[in-house]
């Protein structure tokens, strides 16, 4: 099975080399929308780490034991085509559940992550990770590591972007480029910088 | 102009989802590395959008208001699965190059946005034309961006030798790689800002960007089209 070294390699590759935002273009909406200051960006990043890790575990379980259940497959019942529908519903329900659970059981954590949780429901990064785990045929442990590492990559990208945007505020930018345009150009430069990691693995 | 051609005009020009409303930015950035990919993604989205608009408009009086978003998501996800399987069967090469972005049409905000803001309030025929208009607008946007990136980055035109046939020409490969997507979109947004200013001066202002590029989830113009927003708004009340 997967050794520790291969898991570490998988994690580094998912977090940095194939960064979820800067090279896979998943989760662009929060990346552009919630990156005005580092504090909210870190909150959003934290919420995404939490949700993607839990979601990749739960969707991995559901895929392994229900959709691609070997006993069912032997009987000729192949439910794998349902993955998109099942995953999106599971993720939406899961986010709602996590929100309610945190509100009741862990108010301090809810205070810091709560407002971002509903925004993640239709975040394409969560669904993208779940679907990628199936495509790459990861086992349960690999799926969780991949999910966690991808989300850490999102955290890194959004916090870096927020830090840059705080500085950009003070710069004299040509009128048409103010707002989103300059953020996209910054993202372009960040993406070039992250491409430098591609020789690493 | 009757109301059906008006819907088409609205989708393709007046409220073009890519250039004016700035919706569906994840696929716009991700699959436009060539014109063919952009066209393929645009057409798959078009099919899903037309069918989902039709179904949602037919069921609009049956679906209870409280569970409408989950119901829309199930309808859209089923249609996306159909499109995905059809593409795997008949267009395997395109399906492979679009990869995970085909199932991700489910979370494309154009689809839920049109379902929420148009199809759930209008008749089936108008909704179908709205879907065709918006879908064509999106296809046009993706194909144009794909074409720009392909010409600059690979020197080809829909896969045919174009600039690359000129001797000594070296294409700027960065344009078909990830940073090129951000670069082209950044300049596109800046260009649209200029157009917006000009149109405002003329007294014919364009529609405001409605999607995630407006910059702030909390004040997002998509209103209830995004599940996240509707719940977040509900909480602040």
CSV table of N, CA, C and O in Angstrom, one decimal, chain A residues 132-198:
chain,number,residue,atom,x,y,z
A,132,UNK,N,-11.6,14.2,-8.4
A,132,UNK,CA,-10.2,13.8,-8.7
A,132,UNK,C,-9.8,12.5,-8.0
A,132,UNK,O,-9.1,11.7,-8.6
A,133,UNK,N,-10.2,12.4,-6.7
A,133,UNK,CA,-9.8,11.2,-6.0
A,133,UNK,C,-10.3,10.0,-6.7
A,133,UNK,O,-9.6,9.0,-6.7
A,134,UNK,N,-11.5,10.0,-7.2
A,134,UNK,CA,-12.0,8.9,-8.0
A,134,UNK,C,-11.2,8.6,-9.3
A,134,UNK,O,-10.8,7.5,-9.6
A,135,UNK,N,-11.0,9.8,-10.0
A,135,UNK,CA,-10.3,9.6,-11.3
A,135,UNK,C,-8.9,9.0,-11.1
A,135,UNK,O,-8.4,8.2,-11.8
A,136,UNK,N,-8.2,9.5,-10.0
A,136,UNK,CA,-6.8,9.1,-9.8
A,136,UNK,C,-6.8,7.7,-9.0
A,136,UNK,O,-5.7,7.2,-8.7
A,137,UNK,N,-7.9,7.2,-8.7
A,137,UNK,CA,-8.1,5.9,-8.0
A,137,UNK,C,-7.3,5.9,-6.7
A,137,UNK,O,-6.5,5.0,-6.4
A,138,UNK,N,-7.4,7.0,-5.9
A,138,UNK,CA,-6.8,7.0,-4.6
A,138,UNK,C,-7.6,6.1,-3.6
A,138,UNK,O,-8.8,6.0,-3.7
A,139,UNK,N,-6.8,5.5,-2.6
A,139,UNK,CA,-7.6,4.8,-1.6
A,139,UNK,C,-8.0,5.9,-0.5
A,139,UNK,O,-7.7,7.1,-0.7
A,140,UNK,N,-8.6,5.4,0.6
A,140,UNK,CA,-9.2,6.3,1.5
A,140,UNK,C,-8.2,7.2,2.1
A,140,UNK,O,-8.4,8.5,2.2
A,141,UNK,N,-7.1,6.7,2.6
A,141,UNK,CA,-6.0,7.5,3.2
A,141,UNK,C,-5.4,8.5,2.2
A,141,UNK,O,-5.3,9.7,2.6
A,142,UNK,N,-5.2,8.0,1.0
A,142,UNK,CA,-4.6,8.9,0.0
A,142,UNK,C,-5.6,10.0,-0.3
A,142,UNK,O,-5.2,11.2,-0.5
A,143,UNK,N,-6.9,9.7,-0.3
A,143,UNK,CA,-7.9,10.7,-0.6
A,143,UNK,C,-7.9,11.8,0.4
A,143,UNK,O,-7.9,13.0,0.1
A,144,UNK,N,-7.8,11.4,1.7
A,144,UNK,CA,-7.8,12.4,2.8
A,144,UNK,C,-6.5,13.3,2.7
A,144,UNK,O,-6.6,14.5,2.8
A,145,UNK,N,-5.4,12.6,2.5
A,145,UNK,CA,-4.1,13.4,2.4
A,145,UNK,C,-4.2,14.3,1.2
A,145,UNK,O,-3.8,15.5,1.3
A,146,UNK,N,-4.7,13.8,0.1
A,146,UNK,CA,-4.8,14.7,-1.1
A,146,UNK,C,-5.7,15.9,-0.9
A,146,UNK,O,-5.4,17.0,-1.2
A,147,UNK,N,-6.9,15.6,-0.2
A,147,UNK,CA,-7.8,16.6,0.1
A,147,UNK,C,-7.2,17.7,1.0
A,147,UNK,O,-7.3,18.9,0.7
A,148,UNK,N,-6.6,17.2,2.1
A,148,UNK,CA,-6.0,18.1,3.0
A,148,UNK,C,-4.9,19.0,2.4
A,148,UNK,O,-4.9,20.2,2.5
A,149,UNK,N,-4.0,18.3,1.6
A,149,UNK,CA,-2.9,19.0,0.9
A,149,UNK,C,-3.5,20.0,-0.1
A,149,UNK,O,-3.0,21.2,-0.2
A,150,UNK,N,-4.5,19.7,-0.9
A,150,UNK,CA,-5.0,20.6,-1.8
A,150,UNK,C,-5.6,21.8,-1.1
A,150,UNK,O,-5.4,23.0,-1.6
A,151,UNK,N,-6.3,21.6,0.0
A,151,UNK,CA,-6.9,22.7,0.7
A,151,UNK,C,-5.8,23.6,1.3
A,151,UNK,O,-5.9,24.8,1.4
A,152,UNK,N,-4.7,23.0,1.8
A,152,UNK,CA,-3.5,23.8,2.3
A,152,UNK,C,-3.0,24.6,1.2
A,152,UNK,O,-2.7,25.8,1.4
A,153,UNK,N,-2.9,24.1,0.0
A,153,UNK,CA,-2.5,24.8,-1.2
A,153,UNK,C,-3.4,26.0,-1.4
A,153,UNK,O,-3.0,27.1,-1.7
A,154,UNK,N,-4.7,25.8,-1.3
A,154,UNK,CA,-5.7,26.9,-1.4
A,154,UNK,C,-5.4,28.0,-0.3
A,154,UNK,O,-5.4,29.2,-0.6
A,155,UNK,N,-5.2,27.5,0.9
A,155,UNK,CA,-4.9,28.4,2.0
A,155,UNK,C,-3.6,29.3,1.7
A,155,UNK,O,-3.7,30.5,1.8
A,156,UNK,N,-2.6,28.6,1.2
A,156,UNK,CA,-1.3,29.3,0.9
A,156,UNK,C,-1.6,30.4,-0.2
A,156,UNK,O,-1.3,31.6,0.0
A,157,UNK,N,-2.3,30.0,-1.2
A,157,UNK,CA,-2.6,30.9,-2.3
A,157,UNK,C,-3.4,32.1,-1.9
A,157,UNK,O,-3.1,33.2,-2.2
A,158,UNK,N,-4.5,31.9,-1.1
A,158,UNK,CA,-5.4,33.0,-0.8
A,158,UNK,C,-4.8,33.9,0.2
A,158,UNK,O,-4.9,35.1,0.1
A,159,UNK,N,-4.0,33.4,1.1
A,159,UNK,CA,-3.3,34.2,2.1
A,159,UNK,C,-2.2,35.1,1.4
A,159,UNK,O,-2.1,36.3,1.7
A,160,UNK,N,-1.5,34.5,0.6
A,160,UNK,CA,-0.5,35.2,-0.2
A,160,UNK,C,-1.1,36.3,-1.0
A,160,UNK,O,-0.7,37.5,-1.0
A,161,UNK,N,-2.2,36.0,-1.7
A,161,UNK,CA,-2.9,37.0,-2.5
A,161,UNK,C,-3.4,38.1,-1.7
A,161,UNK,O,-3.3,39.3,-2.0
A,162,UNK,N,-4.0,37.8,-0.5
A,162,UNK,CA,-4.5,38.8,0.4
A,162,UNK,C,-3.4,39.8,0.8
A,162,UNK,O,-3.6,41.0,0.9
A,163,UNK,N,-2.2,39.2,1.2
A,163,UNK,CA,-1.1,40.0,1.6
A,163,UNK,C,-0.7,41.0,0.5
A,163,UNK,O,-0.4,42.2,0.7
A,164,UNK,N,-0.7,40.4,-0.8
A,164,UNK,CA,-0.3,41.3,-1.9
A,164,UNK,C,-1.3,42.4,-2.1
A,164,UNK,O,-1.0,43.5,-2.4
A,165,UNK,N,-2.6,42.0,-2.0
A,165,UNK,CA,-3.7,43.0,-2.2
A,165,UNK,C,-3.6,44.1,-1.2
A,165,UNK,O,-3.9,45.3,-1.5
A,166,UNK,N,-3.3,43.8,0.0
A,166,UNK,CA,-3.2,44.8,1.0
A,166,UNK,C,-2.1,45.9,0.6
A,166,UNK,O,-2.3,47.1,0.9
A,167,UNK,N,-1.0,45.4,0.0
A,167,UNK,CA,0.0,46.3,-0.5
A,167,UNK,C,-0.4,47.1,-1.7
A,167,UNK,O,-0.2,48.2,-1.9
A,168,UNK,N,-1.1,46.3,-2.6
A,168,UNK,CA,-1.6,47.0,-3.9
A,168,UNK,C,-2.5,48.2,-3.6
A,168,UNK,O,-2.5,49.1,-4.4
A,169,UNK,N,-3.2,48.1,-2.5
A,169,UNK,CA,-4.1,49.2,-2.2
A,169,UNK,C,-3.5,50.6,-2.2
A,169,UNK,O,-4.1,51.6,-2.6
A,170,UNK,N,-2.2,50.6,-1.9
A,170,UNK,CA,-1.5,51.9,-1.8
A,170,UNK,C,-0.8,52.3,-3.1
A,170,UNK,O,-0.1,53.3,-3.1
A,171,UNK,N,-0.9,51.4,-4.1
A,171,UNK,CA,-0.2,51.7,-5.3
A,171,UNK,C,-1.1,52.5,-6.3
A,171,UNK,O,-2.3,52.5,-6.2
A,172,UNK,N,-0.4,53.2,-7.2
A,172,UNK,CA,-1.1,54.0,-8.2
A,172,UNK,C,-1.3,53.1,-9.5
A,172,UNK,O,-0.4,52.9,-10.2
A,173,UNK,N,-2.5,52.6,-9.6
A,173,UNK,CA,-2.8,51.7,-10.7
A,173,UNK,C,-3.6,52.4,-11.8
A,173,UNK,O,-4.5,53.2,-11.4
A,174,UNK,N,-3.3,52.1,-13.0
A,174,UNK,CA,-4.1,52.7,-14.1
A,174,UNK,C,-5.6,52.5,-13.9
A,174,UNK,O,-5.9,51.4,-13.5
A,175,UNK,N,-6.4,53.5,-14.2
A,175,UNK,CA,-7.8,53.4,-13.9
A,175,UNK,C,-8.5,52.0,-14.4
A,175,UNK,O,-9.1,51.4,-13.6
A,176,UNK,N,-8.3,51.6,-15.7
A,176,UNK,CA,-9.0,50.4,-16.1
A,176,UNK,C,-8.6,49.2,-15.3
A,176,UNK,O,-9.4,48.2,-15.2
A,177,UNK,N,-7.4,49.2,-14.8
A,177,UNK,CA,-6.9,48.0,-14.1
A,177,UNK,C,-7.3,47.9,-12.7
A,177,UNK,O,-7.0,46.9,-12.0
A,178,UNK,N,-7.9,49.0,-12.1
A,178,UNK,CA,-8.3,48.9,-10.7
A,178,UNK,C,-9.3,47.9,-10.5
A,178,UNK,O,-10.1,47.6,-11.3
A,179,UNK,N,-9.3,47.3,-9.3
A,179,UNK,CA,-10.2,46.2,-8.9
A,179,UNK,C,-9.8,44.9,-9.4
A,179,UNK,O,-8.6,44.5,-9.2
A,180,UNK,N,-10.7,44.2,-10.1
A,180,UNK,CA,-10.4,42.8,-10.4
A,180,UNK,C,-9.2,42.6,-11.3
A,180,UNK,O,-8.5,41.6,-11.2
A,181,UNK,N,-9.1,43.5,-12.3
A,181,UNK,CA,-8.1,43.3,-13.3
A,181,UNK,C,-6.7,43.1,-12.7
A,181,UNK,O,-5.9,42.2,-13.1
A,182,UNK,N,-6.3,44.0,-11.8
A,182,UNK,CA,-5.0,44.0,-11.2
A,182,UNK,C,-4.8,42.7,-10.4
A,182,UNK,O,-3.7,42.1,-10.3
A,183,UNK,N,-5.9,42.3,-9.8
A,183,UNK,CA,-5.9,41.0,-9.0
A,183,UNK,C,-5.5,39.8,-9.9
A,183,UNK,O,-4.7,39.0,-9.6
A,184,UNK,N,-6.2,39.8,-11.1
A,184,UNK,CA,-5.9,38.7,-12.0
A,184,UNK,C,-4.5,38.8,-12.5
A,184,UNK,O,-3.8,37.7,-12.7
A,185,UNK,N,-3.9,40.0,-12.8
A,185,UNK,CA,-2.6,40.1,-13.2
A,185,UNK,C,-1.6,39.6,-12.1
A,185,UNK,O,-0.6,38.9,-12.4
A,186,UNK,N,-2.0,40.0,-10.8
A,186,UNK,CA,-1.1,39.5,-9.7
A,186,UNK,C,-1.2,38.0,-9.7
A,186,UNK,O,-0.2,37.3,-9.4
A,187,UNK,N,-2.4,37.4,-9.9
A,187,UNK,CA,-2.5,36.0,-9.9
A,187,UNK,C,-1.7,35.3,-10.9
A,187,UNK,O,-1.1,34.3,-10.8
A,188,UNK,N,-1.6,36.0,-12.1
A,188,UNK,CA,-0.8,35.5,-13.2
A,188,UNK,C,0.7,35.4,-12.7
A,188,UNK,O,1.4,34.4,-13.0
A,189,UNK,N,1.2,36.5,-12.1
A,189,UNK,CA,2.6,36.5,-11.6
A,189,UNK,C,2.8,35.4,-10.6
A,189,UNK,O,3.8,34.7,-10.6
A,190,UNK,N,1.8,35.2,-9.6
A,190,UNK,CA,1.9,34.2,-8.6
A,190,UNK,C,2.0,32.8,-9.3
A,190,UNK,O,2.7,31.9,-8.9
A,191,UNK,N,1.1,32.7,-10.3
A,191,UNK,CA,1.1,31.4,-11.0
A,191,UNK,C,2.4,31.1,-11.7
A,191,UNK,O,2.9,29.9,-11.7
A,192,UNK,N,3.1,32.1,-12.3
A,192,UNK,CA,4.4,31.9,-12.9
A,192,UNK,C,5.4,31.5,-11.8
A,192,UNK,O,6.1,30.5,-12.0
A,193,UNK,N,5.3,32.1,-10.6
A,193,UNK,CA,6.2,31.8,-9.5
A,193,UNK,C,6.0,30.3,-9.1
A,193,UNK,O,6.9,29.6,-8.9
A,194,UNK,N,4.7,29.9,-9.0
A,194,UNK,CA,4.4,28.5,-8.6
A,194,UNK,C,4.8,27.5,-9.6
A,194,UNK,O,5.0,26.4,-9.3
A,195,UNK,N,4.9,28.0,-10.9
A,195,UNK,CA,5.3,27.1,-12.0
A,195,UNK,C,6.8,26.6,-11.7
A,195,UNK,O,7.2,25.6,-12.2
A,196,UNK,N,7.5,27.5,-11.0
A,196,UNK,CA,8.9,27.2,-10.7
A,196,UNK,C,9.0,25.9,-9.9
A,196,UNK,O,10.1,25.3,-9.9
A,197,UNK,N,8.0,25.5,-9.1
A,197,UNK,CA,8.0,24.3,-8.4
A,197,UNK,C,7.9,23.0,-9.2
A,197,UNK,O,8.1,21.9,-8.7
A,198,UNK,N,7.5,23.2,-10.5
A,198,UNK,CA,7.0,22.0,-11.2
A,198,UNK,C,8.2,21.1,-11.5
A,198,UNK,O,7.9,19.9,-11.7
